Coordinates of C-alpha atoms and ligand atoms in Angstrom, one line a residue:
X221 CA 51.2 128.3 110.7
X222 CA 47.6 129.0 109.4
X223 CA 47.4 131.7 106.5
X224 CA 45.0 133.8 109.0
X225 CA 48.1 133.8 111.5
X226 CA 50.8 134.6 108.9
X227 CA 48.7 137.6 108.0
X228 CA 48.1 138.9 111.5
X229 CA 51.6 138.8 112.1
X230 CA 52.7 140.5 109.2
X231 CA 50.2 143.6 110.0
X232 CA 50.9 143.7 113.5
X233 CA 54.4 143.7 113.1
X234 CA 54.5 146.6 110.9
X235 CA 51.8 148.4 113.2
X236 CA 54.6 148.1 115.8
X237 CA 57.1 149.3 113.3
X238 CA 54.9 152.9 113.3
X239 CA 53.0 151.8 110.2
X240 CA 49.0 152.3 109.6
X241 CA 47.0 149.6 108.8
X242 CA 44.8 150.4 105.7
X243 CA 41.8 148.1 104.4
X244 CA 42.2 146.0 101.0
X245 CA 40.8 147.9 98.0
X246 CA 38.6 146.2 96.1
X247 CA 39.6 143.8 93.2
X248 CA 38.2 146.0 90.7
X249 CA 40.0 149.1 90.5
X250 CA 38.0 152.4 91.0
X251 CA 38.9 155.3 88.5
X252 CA 41.5 153.2 86.6
X253 CA 41.0 152.7 83.4
X254 CA 44.4 150.8 82.7
X255 CA 43.8 147.9 84.5
X256 CA 40.8 145.3 84.6
X257 CA 41.7 144.2 88.3
X258 CA 43.8 145.3 90.9
X259 CA 47.2 143.4 90.4
X260 CA 49.6 144.4 93.3
X261 CA 49.5 146.1 96.3
X262 CA 50.9 149.1 95.3
X263 CA 48.1 149.5 92.6
X264 CA 45.7 151.4 94.6
X265 CA 48.6 153.3 96.4
X266 CA 50.2 155.1 92.9
X267 CA 48.9 158.6 93.6
X268 CA 50.7 158.5 96.9
X269 CA 54.0 156.9 95.6
X270 CA 54.0 160.0 93.2
X271 CA 53.7 162.5 96.1
X272 CA 50.1 162.9 97.0
X273 CA 49.4 163.0 100.7
X274 CA 48.0 160.0 101.9
X275 CA 45.5 160.4 104.7
X276 CA 47.0 157.7 107.1
X277 CA 50.6 159.4 106.7
X278 CA 54.0 157.9 105.4
X279 CA 53.8 154.4 106.6
X280 CA 51.3 152.1 105.5
X281 CA 50.8 148.4 105.8
X282 CA 48.0 146.2 104.6
X283 CA 46.6 143.0 103.1
X284 CA 45.6 143.6 99.3
X285 CA 43.2 141.3 97.4
X286 CA 44.7 140.7 93.8
X287 CA 44.3 138.9 90.5
X288 CA 46.7 138.2 87.6
X289 CA 45.3 136.6 84.5
X290 CA 48.4 136.5 82.7
X291 CA 49.2 132.5 83.4
X292 CA 45.4 131.8 83.6
X293 CA 46.4 128.7 81.2
X294 CA 48.7 127.6 83.7
X295 CA 46.3 127.2 86.4
X296 CA 46.1 123.3 87.3
X297 CA 49.5 122.9 87.6
X298 CA 51.4 122.8 91.0
X299 CA 51.8 126.8 91.7
X300 CA 49.9 129.0 89.6
X301 CA 46.9 131.0 91.1
X302 CA 44.8 133.8 89.8
X303 CA 43.6 135.3 92.9
X304 CA 46.1 135.7 95.4
X305 CA 46.5 137.9 98.8
X306 CA 49.5 140.4 98.7
X307 CA 50.6 141.6 102.0
X308 CA 52.7 144.9 101.9
X309 CA 54.4 147.8 103.4
X310 CA 55.0 150.8 102.3
X311 CA 57.1 154.0 102.8
X312 CA 55.7 157.1 101.2
X313 CA 58.9 159.0 101.1
X314 CA 59.8 158.2 104.8
X315 CA 62.3 154.9 105.1
X316 CA 64.0 153.6 102.5
X317 CA 66.5 150.7 101.7
X318 CA 68.3 149.9 105.1
X319 CA 65.2 150.2 107.2
X320 CA 63.2 148.2 104.7
X321 CA 65.5 145.5 104.7
X322 CA 66.3 145.1 108.3
X323 CA 62.6 145.0 108.9
X324 CA 62.1 142.3 106.1
X325 CA 64.8 140.2 107.5
X326 CA 63.3 140.8 111.0
X327 CA 60.1 139.6 110.3
X328 CA 61.1 136.5 108.2
X329 CA 63.8 135.5 110.8
X330 CA 62.3 136.6 114.2
X331 CA 58.3 136.4 113.5
X332 CA 57.9 133.6 111.1
X333 CA 61.2 131.9 112.6
X334 CA 62.9 131.2 109.0
X335 CA 66.5 129.8 109.1
X336 CA 68.6 132.8 108.1
X337 CA 70.8 130.2 106.5
X338 CA 68.0 129.1 104.2
X339 CA 67.5 132.7 102.9
X340 CA 69.2 134.1 99.6
X341 CA 68.6 137.5 98.3
X342 CA 69.0 139.6 95.0
X343 CA 70.1 143.1 94.5
X344 CA 70.2 145.1 91.2
X345 CA 73.5 144.9 89.3
X346 CA 73.2 148.5 88.0
X347 CA 72.9 149.9 84.4
X348 CA 72.5 153.3 82.6
X349 CA 69.7 154.3 84.6
X350 CA 70.6 153.3 88.1
X351 CA 73.7 152.3 90.0
X352 CA 74.5 148.8 91.2
X353 CA 72.6 148.3 94.6
X354 CA 75.1 148.6 96.8
X355 CA 73.1 149.9 99.6
X356 CA 71.0 147.3 99.9
X357 CA 73.8 144.5 99.5
X358 CA 75.0 146.1 102.6
X359 CA 72.3 146.5 104.5
X360 CA 71.5 142.6 103.9
X361 CA 75.0 142.0 105.3
X362 CA 74.4 144.2 108.2
X363 CA 71.3 142.2 108.7
X364 CA 72.8 139.0 108.8
X365 CA 73.2 137.6 104.9
X366 CA 76.6 136.6 104.0
X367 CA 77.8 137.8 100.8
X368 CA 77.7 134.5 98.8
X369 CA 74.1 134.6 99.4
X370 CA 73.8 138.1 97.7
X371 CA 73.3 138.2 94.1
X372 CA 73.3 140.8 91.6
X373 CA 70.9 140.7 88.5
X374 CA 69.9 143.5 85.8
X375 CA 66.6 145.0 85.0
X376 CA 65.1 141.4 84.1
X377 CA 65.2 140.4 87.6
X378 CA 65.8 143.2 89.6
X379 CA 63.7 145.8 88.6
X380 CA 59.9 146.5 89.0
X381 CA 57.0 148.3 87.2
X382 CA 53.6 147.3 86.8
X383 CA 53.1 147.6 83.2
X384 CA 55.1 150.0 80.8
X385 CA 54.7 153.5 82.6
X386 CA 54.4 154.6 86.0
X387 CA 56.9 154.6 89.3
X388 CA 59.2 152.2 89.5
X389 CA 63.0 151.4 90.7
X390 CA 65.2 148.5 91.8
X391 CA 64.1 145.7 93.7
X392 CA 65.7 143.3 96.1
X393 CA 64.2 139.9 96.4
X394 CA 63.8 137.2 99.2
X395 CA 64.3 133.6 98.1
X396 CA 64.0 130.3 100.2
X397 CA 66.0 127.2 99.7
X398 CA 63.3 124.7 99.9
X399 CA 66.2 122.1 100.5
X400 CA 65.5 120.2 97.1
X401 CA 69.0 119.5 95.4
X402 CA 70.6 122.1 93.0
X403 CA 69.8 121.2 89.7
X404 CA 73.3 122.2 88.3
X405 CA 76.5 123.9 89.5
X406 CA 75.1 127.0 88.4
X407 CA 72.0 127.0 90.2
X408 CA 71.0 130.2 92.1
X409 CA 68.0 132.2 92.9
X410 CA 67.4 133.0 89.2
X411 CA 67.0 129.8 88.0
X412 CA 63.4 128.1 87.9
X413 CA 64.4 124.6 89.2
X414 CA 62.3 124.7 92.0
X415 CA 64.9 124.9 94.5
X416 CA 64.5 128.7 95.3
X417 CA 61.3 130.2 95.7
X418 CA 60.7 133.9 95.8
X419 CA 59.0 135.0 99.0
X420 CA 59.3 138.8 99.0
X421 CA 60.0 141.6 97.1
X422 CA 61.2 144.9 98.3
X423 CA 60.7 147.5 95.5
X424 CA 62.7 150.7 96.1
X425 CA 60.5 153.3 94.1
X426 CA 62.5 156.4 93.4
X427 CA 62.0 156.6 89.5
X428 CA 59.3 157.3 87.2
X429 CA 59.4 155.7 83.5
X430 CA 57.4 157.7 81.1
X431 CA 55.7 156.8 77.9
X432 CA 58.7 157.3 76.0
X433 CA 61.1 155.1 77.9
X434 CA 62.8 158.1 80.0
X435 CA 63.4 157.4 83.6
X436 CA 63.4 160.4 85.9
X437 CA 63.9 160.8 89.9
X438 CA 60.4 161.1 91.8
X439 CA 59.8 163.6 94.3
X440 CA 60.2 161.1 96.9
X441 CA 62.0 158.0 97.9
X442 CA 59.4 155.2 98.5
X443 CA 59.5 151.8 99.4
X444 CA 56.7 149.0 98.2
X445 CA 57.0 145.5 99.3
X446 CA 54.9 142.4 98.3
X447 CA 54.4 139.2 100.2
X448 CA 52.6 136.4 98.7
X449 CA 50.3 135.0 101.3
X450 CA 49.6 131.6 99.4
X451 CA 53.1 130.6 98.5
X452 CA 54.0 131.7 102.4
X453 CA 51.7 129.6 103.9
X454 CA 52.6 126.6 101.6
X455 CA 56.0 127.1 102.1
X456 CA 55.9 127.3 106.3
X457 CA 53.6 124.4 106.2
X458 CA 56.3 122.3 104.3
X459 CA 53.4 121.3 101.7
X460 CA 54.1 121.0 98.2
X461 CA 51.4 123.1 96.4
X462 CA 49.4 125.8 97.9
X463 CA 46.4 123.6 97.1
X464 CA 47.6 121.1 100.2
X465 CA 47.1 124.3 102.3
X466 CA 43.7 124.9 104.4
X467 CA 43.0 127.5 101.9
X468 CA 42.1 125.0 99.4
X469 CA 42.2 121.7 100.8
X470 CA 38.9 121.2 102.0
X471 CA 37.3 121.8 98.8
X472 CA 40.1 119.8 96.8
X473 CA 39.2 116.9 99.1
X474 CA 35.6 117.3 98.7
X475 CA 35.9 117.2 95.0
X476 CA 37.8 114.0 95.2
X477 CA 34.9 112.4 97.3
X478 CA 32.4 113.6 94.5
X479 CA 34.4 112.9 91.4
X480 CA 33.4 110.0 89.5
X481 CA 36.5 110.5 87.4
X482 CA 39.2 112.0 89.2
X483 CA 42.2 113.9 88.0
X484 CA 44.0 116.4 90.2
X485 CA 44.4 119.1 87.7
X486 CA 41.0 119.4 87.0
X487 CA 40.3 119.7 90.7
X488 CA 43.0 122.4 91.3
X489 CA 41.2 124.4 87.9
X490 CA 37.7 124.1 89.8
X491 CA 39.0 125.0 93.3
X492 CA 41.1 127.7 92.0
X493 CA 38.7 129.4 89.6
X494 CA 35.7 128.8 92.0
X495 CA 37.9 130.7 94.4
X496 CA 38.6 133.7 92.2
X497 CA 35.1 134.1 90.8
X498 CA 33.7 134.3 94.4
X499 CA 36.0 137.1 95.1
X500 CA 35.2 139.1 92.1
X501 CA 31.8 138.8 92.5
X502 CA 32.0 139.6 96.3
X503 CA 33.8 142.8 95.0
X504 CA 30.8 143.8 92.5
X505 CA 31.9 141.8 89.2
X506 CA 29.4 140.5 87.0
X507 CA 30.0 138.0 84.1
X508 CA 29.6 140.0 80.8
X509 CA 31.4 139.7 77.2
X510 CA 34.0 142.7 77.8
X511 CA 36.6 143.4 80.1
X512 CA 36.6 142.1 83.4
X513 CA 33.0 140.6 83.0
X514 CA 34.8 138.3 80.5
X515 CA 37.6 137.2 82.6
X516 CA 34.9 136.2 85.2
X517 CA 32.9 134.3 82.6
X518 CA 36.1 132.4 81.1
X519 CA 36.7 131.5 84.9
X520 CA 33.1 129.9 85.6
X521 CA 32.9 128.4 82.2
X522 CA 36.3 126.8 82.7
X523 CA 35.5 125.6 86.1
X524 CA 31.9 124.3 84.8
X525 CA 33.8 122.5 81.9
X526 CA 36.1 120.6 84.8
X527 CA 33.5 120.1 87.1
X528 CA 31.9 118.3 84.2
X529 CA 35.0 116.5 83.3
X530 CA 35.2 115.0 86.6
X531 CA 31.9 114.0 86.7
X532 CA 30.6 115.5 89.1
X533 CA 27.0 116.6 89.2
X534 CA 26.7 120.5 88.9
X535 CA 24.1 120.4 91.4
X536 CA 26.9 120.1 94.1
X537 CA 28.3 123.8 92.9
X538 CA 25.8 125.4 95.8
X539 CA 27.0 122.9 98.4
X540 CA 30.8 123.8 96.9
X541 CA 30.2 127.4 97.4
X542 CA 29.0 126.8 101.0
X543 CA 32.2 125.0 102.0
X544 CA 34.3 127.6 100.3
X545 CA 32.7 130.4 102.4
X546 CA 32.7 128.4 105.6
X547 CA 36.7 127.6 104.6
X548 CA 37.5 131.3 104.0
X549 CA 35.0 133.6 105.8
X550 CA 37.9 134.4 108.5
X551 CA 39.9 135.9 105.9
X552 CA 37.2 137.3 103.5
X553 CA 34.2 138.1 105.6
X554 CA 32.6 139.7 102.5
X555 CA 32.4 135.9 101.1
X556 CA 29.9 135.4 103.8
X557 CA 28.1 138.7 103.3
X558 CA 27.6 138.0 99.9
X559 CA 27.2 134.6 99.8
X560 CA 23.5 134.2 98.2
X561 CA 24.7 136.7 95.2
X562 CA 27.8 134.6 94.9
X563 CA 25.3 131.4 94.4
X564 CA 23.0 133.3 92.1
X565 CA 25.3 134.6 89.8
X566 CA 27.6 131.4 89.5
X567 CA 24.8 128.9 88.8
X568 CA 23.2 131.2 86.4
X569 CA 26.0 131.4 84.5
X570 CA 26.8 127.7 84.7
X571 CA 23.1 127.2 83.5
X572 CA 24.0 129.2 80.7
X573 CA 26.9 128.1 79.4
X574 CA 26.0 124.1 80.3
X575 CA 24.1 123.4 76.8
X576 CA 26.8 125.3 74.6
X577 CA 29.3 123.1 76.5
X578 CA 27.7 119.9 75.7
X579 CA 27.1 120.6 72.3
X580 CA 30.4 122.1 71.6
X581 CA 32.1 119.1 73.1
X582 CA 30.2 116.8 70.7
X583 CA 31.0 118.8 67.7
X584 CA 34.7 118.9 69.1
X585 CA 34.6 115.3 69.1
X586 CA 33.6 115.0 65.5
X587 CA 36.6 117.3 64.5
X588 CA 39.0 115.3 66.2
X589 CA 37.8 112.0 64.4
X590 CA 38.2 113.6 61.4
X591 CA 41.6 114.6 62.0
X592 CA 42.4 111.1 63.4
X593 CA 41.2 109.7 60.3
X594 CA 43.6 112.1 58.4
X595 CA 46.4 111.5 60.6
X596 CA 46.8 114.9 61.4
X597 CA 47.8 116.3 64.8
X598 CA 47.1 119.8 64.5
X599 CA 43.8 121.6 64.8
X600 CA 43.8 124.9 62.7
X601 CA 42.6 128.2 63.7
X602 CA 39.9 128.2 61.3
X603 CA 38.2 125.1 62.8
X604 CA 38.7 126.6 66.4
X605 CA 37.1 130.0 65.4
X606 CA 34.2 128.0 63.4
X607 CA 33.4 126.3 66.7
X608 CA 33.6 129.6 68.5
X609 CA 31.3 131.2 66.0
X610 CA 28.7 128.6 64.9
X611 CA 28.1 126.8 68.4
X612 CA 29.4 129.7 70.7
X613 CA 32.0 127.3 71.9
X614 CA 34.9 129.6 73.5
X615 CA 37.9 129.4 72.1
X616 CA 40.0 129.0 75.2
X617 CA 37.9 125.9 75.9
X618 CA 38.8 124.4 72.6
X619 CA 42.1 124.9 73.1
X620 CA 42.1 123.3 76.6
X621 CA 40.5 120.4 74.9
X622 CA 42.8 120.4 72.2
X623 CA 45.8 120.2 74.5
X624 CA 44.3 117.4 76.7
X625 CA 44.1 115.2 73.8
X626 CA 47.5 115.7 72.8
X627 CA 46.8 118.0 69.6
X628 CA 48.6 121.0 68.6
X629 CA 47.0 124.1 67.9
X630 CA 47.9 126.7 65.1
X631 CA 46.8 129.8 66.7
X632 CA 47.9 132.7 64.4
X633 CA 44.8 132.2 61.9
X634 CA 42.5 131.6 64.7
X635 CA 44.1 134.9 66.7
X636 CA 43.7 137.2 63.2
X637 CA 40.2 135.4 62.8
X638 CA 39.0 135.8 66.4
X639 CA 40.5 139.5 66.4
X640 CA 38.6 140.6 63.9
X641 CA 35.4 139.1 65.2
X642 CA 35.9 140.8 68.3
X643 CA 36.2 144.3 66.6
X644 CA 33.1 143.4 64.7
X645 CA 31.3 142.9 67.8
X646 CA 33.3 145.1 69.6
X647 CA 33.9 142.6 72.3
X648 CA 37.1 144.1 73.8
X649 CA 39.2 141.2 75.0
X650 CA 41.1 141.3 77.9
X651 CA 43.3 144.2 78.4
X652 CA 46.8 143.4 79.2
X653 CA 48.2 145.4 82.2
X654 CA 49.3 148.4 80.3
X655 CA 50.2 150.4 83.3
X656 CA 49.6 154.1 82.9
X657 CA 47.6 153.6 86.3
X658 CA 49.4 157.2 87.2
X659 CA 47.6 158.7 84.1
X660 CA 46.8 161.8 86.5
X661 CA 46.7 164.4 83.5
X662 CA 44.8 167.8 83.4
X663 CA 41.9 166.0 81.3
X664 CA 41.7 163.0 83.7
X665 CA 41.5 165.3 86.9
X666 CA 39.1 167.0 85.1
X667 CA 36.7 164.4 84.5
X668 CA 37.0 162.9 88.0
X669 CA 35.2 166.3 89.4
X670 CA 33.0 165.9 86.5
X671 CA 32.1 162.6 87.8
X672 CA 31.5 164.0 91.0
X673 CA 29.1 166.7 89.5
X674 CA 27.3 164.0 88.0
X675 CA 26.7 161.5 90.7
X676 CA 25.0 164.5 92.6
X677 CA 23.2 165.5 89.7
X678 CA 21.8 162.1 89.3
X679 CA 20.9 161.7 93.0
X680 CA 18.8 165.0 92.7
X681 CA 16.9 164.1 89.4
X682 CA 16.4 160.4 90.2
X683 CA 16.8 160.0 93.9
X684 CA 19.1 159.2 96.5
X685 CA 19.0 155.4 95.6
X686 CA 21.3 156.3 92.6
X687 CA 24.5 155.0 94.1
X688 CA 27.8 154.8 92.1
X689 CA 29.0 151.2 91.7
X690 CA 31.8 151.6 88.8
X691 CA 33.6 154.8 87.5
X692 CA 36.1 154.5 84.8
X693 CA 38.1 157.6 83.1
X694 CA 40.4 158.3 80.4
X695 CA 41.6 160.9 78.8
X696 CA 38.4 161.1 76.3
X697 CA 35.4 160.2 78.4
X698 CA 34.1 159.5 81.7
X699 CA 32.0 156.2 82.3
X700 CA 29.5 156.1 85.1
X701 CA 27.7 153.2 86.5
X702 CA 25.0 153.6 89.0
X703 CA 22.1 151.7 90.5
X704 CA 19.1 152.4 89.1
X705 CA 16.5 150.3 87.2
X706 CA 14.8 151.9 84.6
X707 CA 16.0 153.6 81.2
X708 CA 16.4 157.3 82.0
X709 CA 14.1 159.7 79.9
X710 CA 15.3 162.2 77.6
X711 CA 13.9 164.7 80.1
X712 CA 15.8 163.2 82.9
X713 CA 19.2 163.1 80.9
X714 CA 18.8 167.0 79.8
X715 CA 18.3 167.7 83.7
X716 CA 21.3 166.0 84.8
X717 CA 23.0 167.9 82.0
X718 CA 21.7 171.3 83.0
X719 CA 22.6 170.5 86.6
X720 CA 26.0 169.8 86.1
X721 CA 26.8 172.6 83.6
X722 CA 24.9 175.3 86.2
X723 CA 27.4 174.1 88.6
X724 CA 30.3 174.4 86.1
X725 CA 29.3 178.0 85.3
X726 CA 28.9 178.9 89.1
X727 CA 32.8 178.2 89.3
X728 CA 32.3 176.5 92.4
X729 CA 35.8 176.2 94.3
X730 CA 36.9 172.4 95.1
X731 CA 38.3 171.9 98.4
X732 CA 39.6 169.0 100.3
X733 CA 39.6 168.3 104.1
X734 CA 41.1 165.3 106.1
X735 CA 39.0 163.9 108.9
X736 CA 37.9 160.6 110.1
X737 CA 35.5 158.2 108.7
X738 CA 32.9 159.2 111.3
X739 CA 32.9 162.9 111.0
X740 CA 32.7 162.8 106.8
X741 CA 29.8 160.5 107.3
X742 CA 28.0 162.9 110.1
X743 CA 28.6 165.6 107.7
X744 CA 26.9 163.8 104.9
X745 CA 29.5 163.0 102.9
X746 CA 28.9 160.4 99.9
X747 CA 31.3 157.3 100.5
X748 CA 30.4 154.5 98.3
X749 CA 33.6 152.5 98.9
X750 CA 33.8 152.6 102.4
X751 CA 35.5 149.5 103.1
X752 CA 38.6 150.9 101.2
X753 CA 39.3 153.7 103.6
X754 CA 41.2 153.7 106.7
X755 CA 40.5 155.9 109.9
X756 CA 41.4 159.1 108.2
X757 CA 39.7 160.1 104.8
X758 CA 40.0 162.9 102.6
X759 CA 36.7 164.5 101.6
X760 CA 36.1 166.8 98.5
X761 CA 33.6 169.4 98.9
X762 CA 32.5 171.1 95.5
X763 CA 30.6 174.6 96.8
X764 CA 27.4 173.7 98.2
X765 CA 26.8 171.0 95.9
X766 CA 28.8 167.9 96.4
X767 CA 30.6 166.4 99.2
X768 CA 32.1 163.1 99.0
X769 CA 35.1 160.9 100.1
X770 CA 37.7 160.4 97.4
X771 CA 41.4 160.0 97.4
X772 CA 41.4 162.9 94.6
X773 CA 42.9 164.7 93.0
X774 CA 40.8 167.3 91.5
X775 CA 40.5 170.7 89.7
X776 CA 40.3 173.8 92.0
X777 CA 37.4 175.4 90.3
X778 CA 34.5 173.9 88.1
X779 CA 34.8 176.4 85.5
X780 CA 37.9 174.5 84.4
X781 CA 35.6 171.6 83.2
X782 CA 34.4 173.8 80.0
X783 CA 30.8 172.1 78.9
X784 CA 29.5 168.8 80.1
X785 CA 27.8 166.7 77.8
X786 CA 26.1 163.1 77.9
X787 CA 26.8 160.9 74.9
X788 CA 25.0 157.9 76.0
X789 CA 22.8 155.9 78.6
X790 CA 22.5 152.6 78.9
X791 CA 22.1 149.3 80.6
X792 CA 25.2 148.0 82.4
X793 CA 23.8 145.0 84.3
X794 CA 20.7 144.1 86.4
X795 CA 19.5 147.2 88.3
X796 CA 22.6 149.1 86.9
X797 CA 22.9 151.9 84.3
X798 CA 25.7 153.5 82.4
X799 CA 26.2 157.1 81.5
X800 CA 29.1 158.0 79.1
X801 CA 29.6 161.9 79.2
X802 CA 32.6 163.9 77.8
X803 CA 33.8 167.6 78.5
X804 CA 33.8 170.0 75.3
Ligands
LIG119 N1 55.1 145.7 93.7 C1 55.7 144.7 93.9 C2 55.4 143.5 93.5 O1 53.9 143.3 93.1 C3 56.3 144.4 95.6 O2 54.7 144.7 96.1 O3 56.1 142.4 93.4

């Protein structure tokens, strides 16, 4: 079964079980300062898990593009991926454990044809926060899983939360027995030997974990499930790695053909990082020295180095991108739509990096020669840092090279120096997934409404071409990226501030209506992330001033905002300006 068939089967199955299909949200989350990328299907749905009404209803299904970079250094082995697709179904205060489990079982055994004898499941063992999940276990028994293949584990295995704070709850995970021999008598799903592979996770989100660690019940009982497409494709096809499936194999084979010095790890890294980079770029990401831009930069650089290591002519990159677009366009039509931009961004970045790479590699070889002479096998942090500071050689590349050549690396000093350097140059490193997605307090809600006012004011002052292309809100400020090519003049900035403050003074009512996307468009609502929305959308109207398609929430009256002040206007990337503003 091909990946596309698995995806279609999944979506159709849940559609037939009363779920509305919503499109994948972009990889780059909107209005969510706590994460760099969408890392789970539930992430764009957090407000609805907390009780906001979703325009599509209480039963939802989708396929969500996700990117996780925690294990980026592991890519090259037989399983780690940064970009992946997560299929999911949600109950937003509708069905709960029994129905979720019965549907999961039916889908796996009837739709995918998995032999029930190969399935094992795990349930939450219970602790002071929540009871042993007998309800889930009984639902599994009723569905057809015998008791001896139902395991109970604690929070480490069977509790799911995105980060430290937010909606959470016990989960039940499904495992497929690959048929490999058991590694020991104790071998069971929690073991990492590879006999059992997790294929699906049903999370029963009825709790909320606060910053102080306390766990309380949510208003409603939700179900959040996540099913990895690449992994399921690999298992159903009886392949050893995702790179052997049709998602990667045409590119893997092409790389093999082009390589003058083949090695499989490098080919996997190139194939994996190229795919992730293309997906990020198609969703509007661009390389830079901070945050998500830096993740993209890292991916392109590592890919470039491994192409080089394979001794593949870098001019082949364009053809490799063409091949990938052809390979994946049915699953991700946005790749074809953005093909030229993808090529331009990747090739420009590769060109910028190649000199540094070649130069840095030479310097690295000198370091290696010296260490060998001295009979040392550790590269100290200071050396890694110097290569970075003096030659711009990225630390992750030095670490990669060191590992490959059998050197240990002493990272503590490096980490310290690098951190100091980053703080000095204000280069934020990649934020960890901190959770707090749900950070929806009074202040962020105000900033959200202020963002709508700012957006409209910019259109009035600069023109209709001024479109939102990024928004980031914290409790301290709003940050808004928009398409406009010149620096704004002080007069323009003053005018924008004045217009926004006028609307605040008028104390305009903020109202919300649900309608179809077509109706919203007909009413002239601004909707910039249209592909994210399903048939029914929420439209927020601020007096007679602004109308935007938006998930909310917002304040009720604009006077709640106080005084609006622009602190900074700067370039964000080519053709994109950025405003930082506060409410006083
Ligand atoms: N949120 C859960 C996960 O990411 C299930 O979707 O595994």
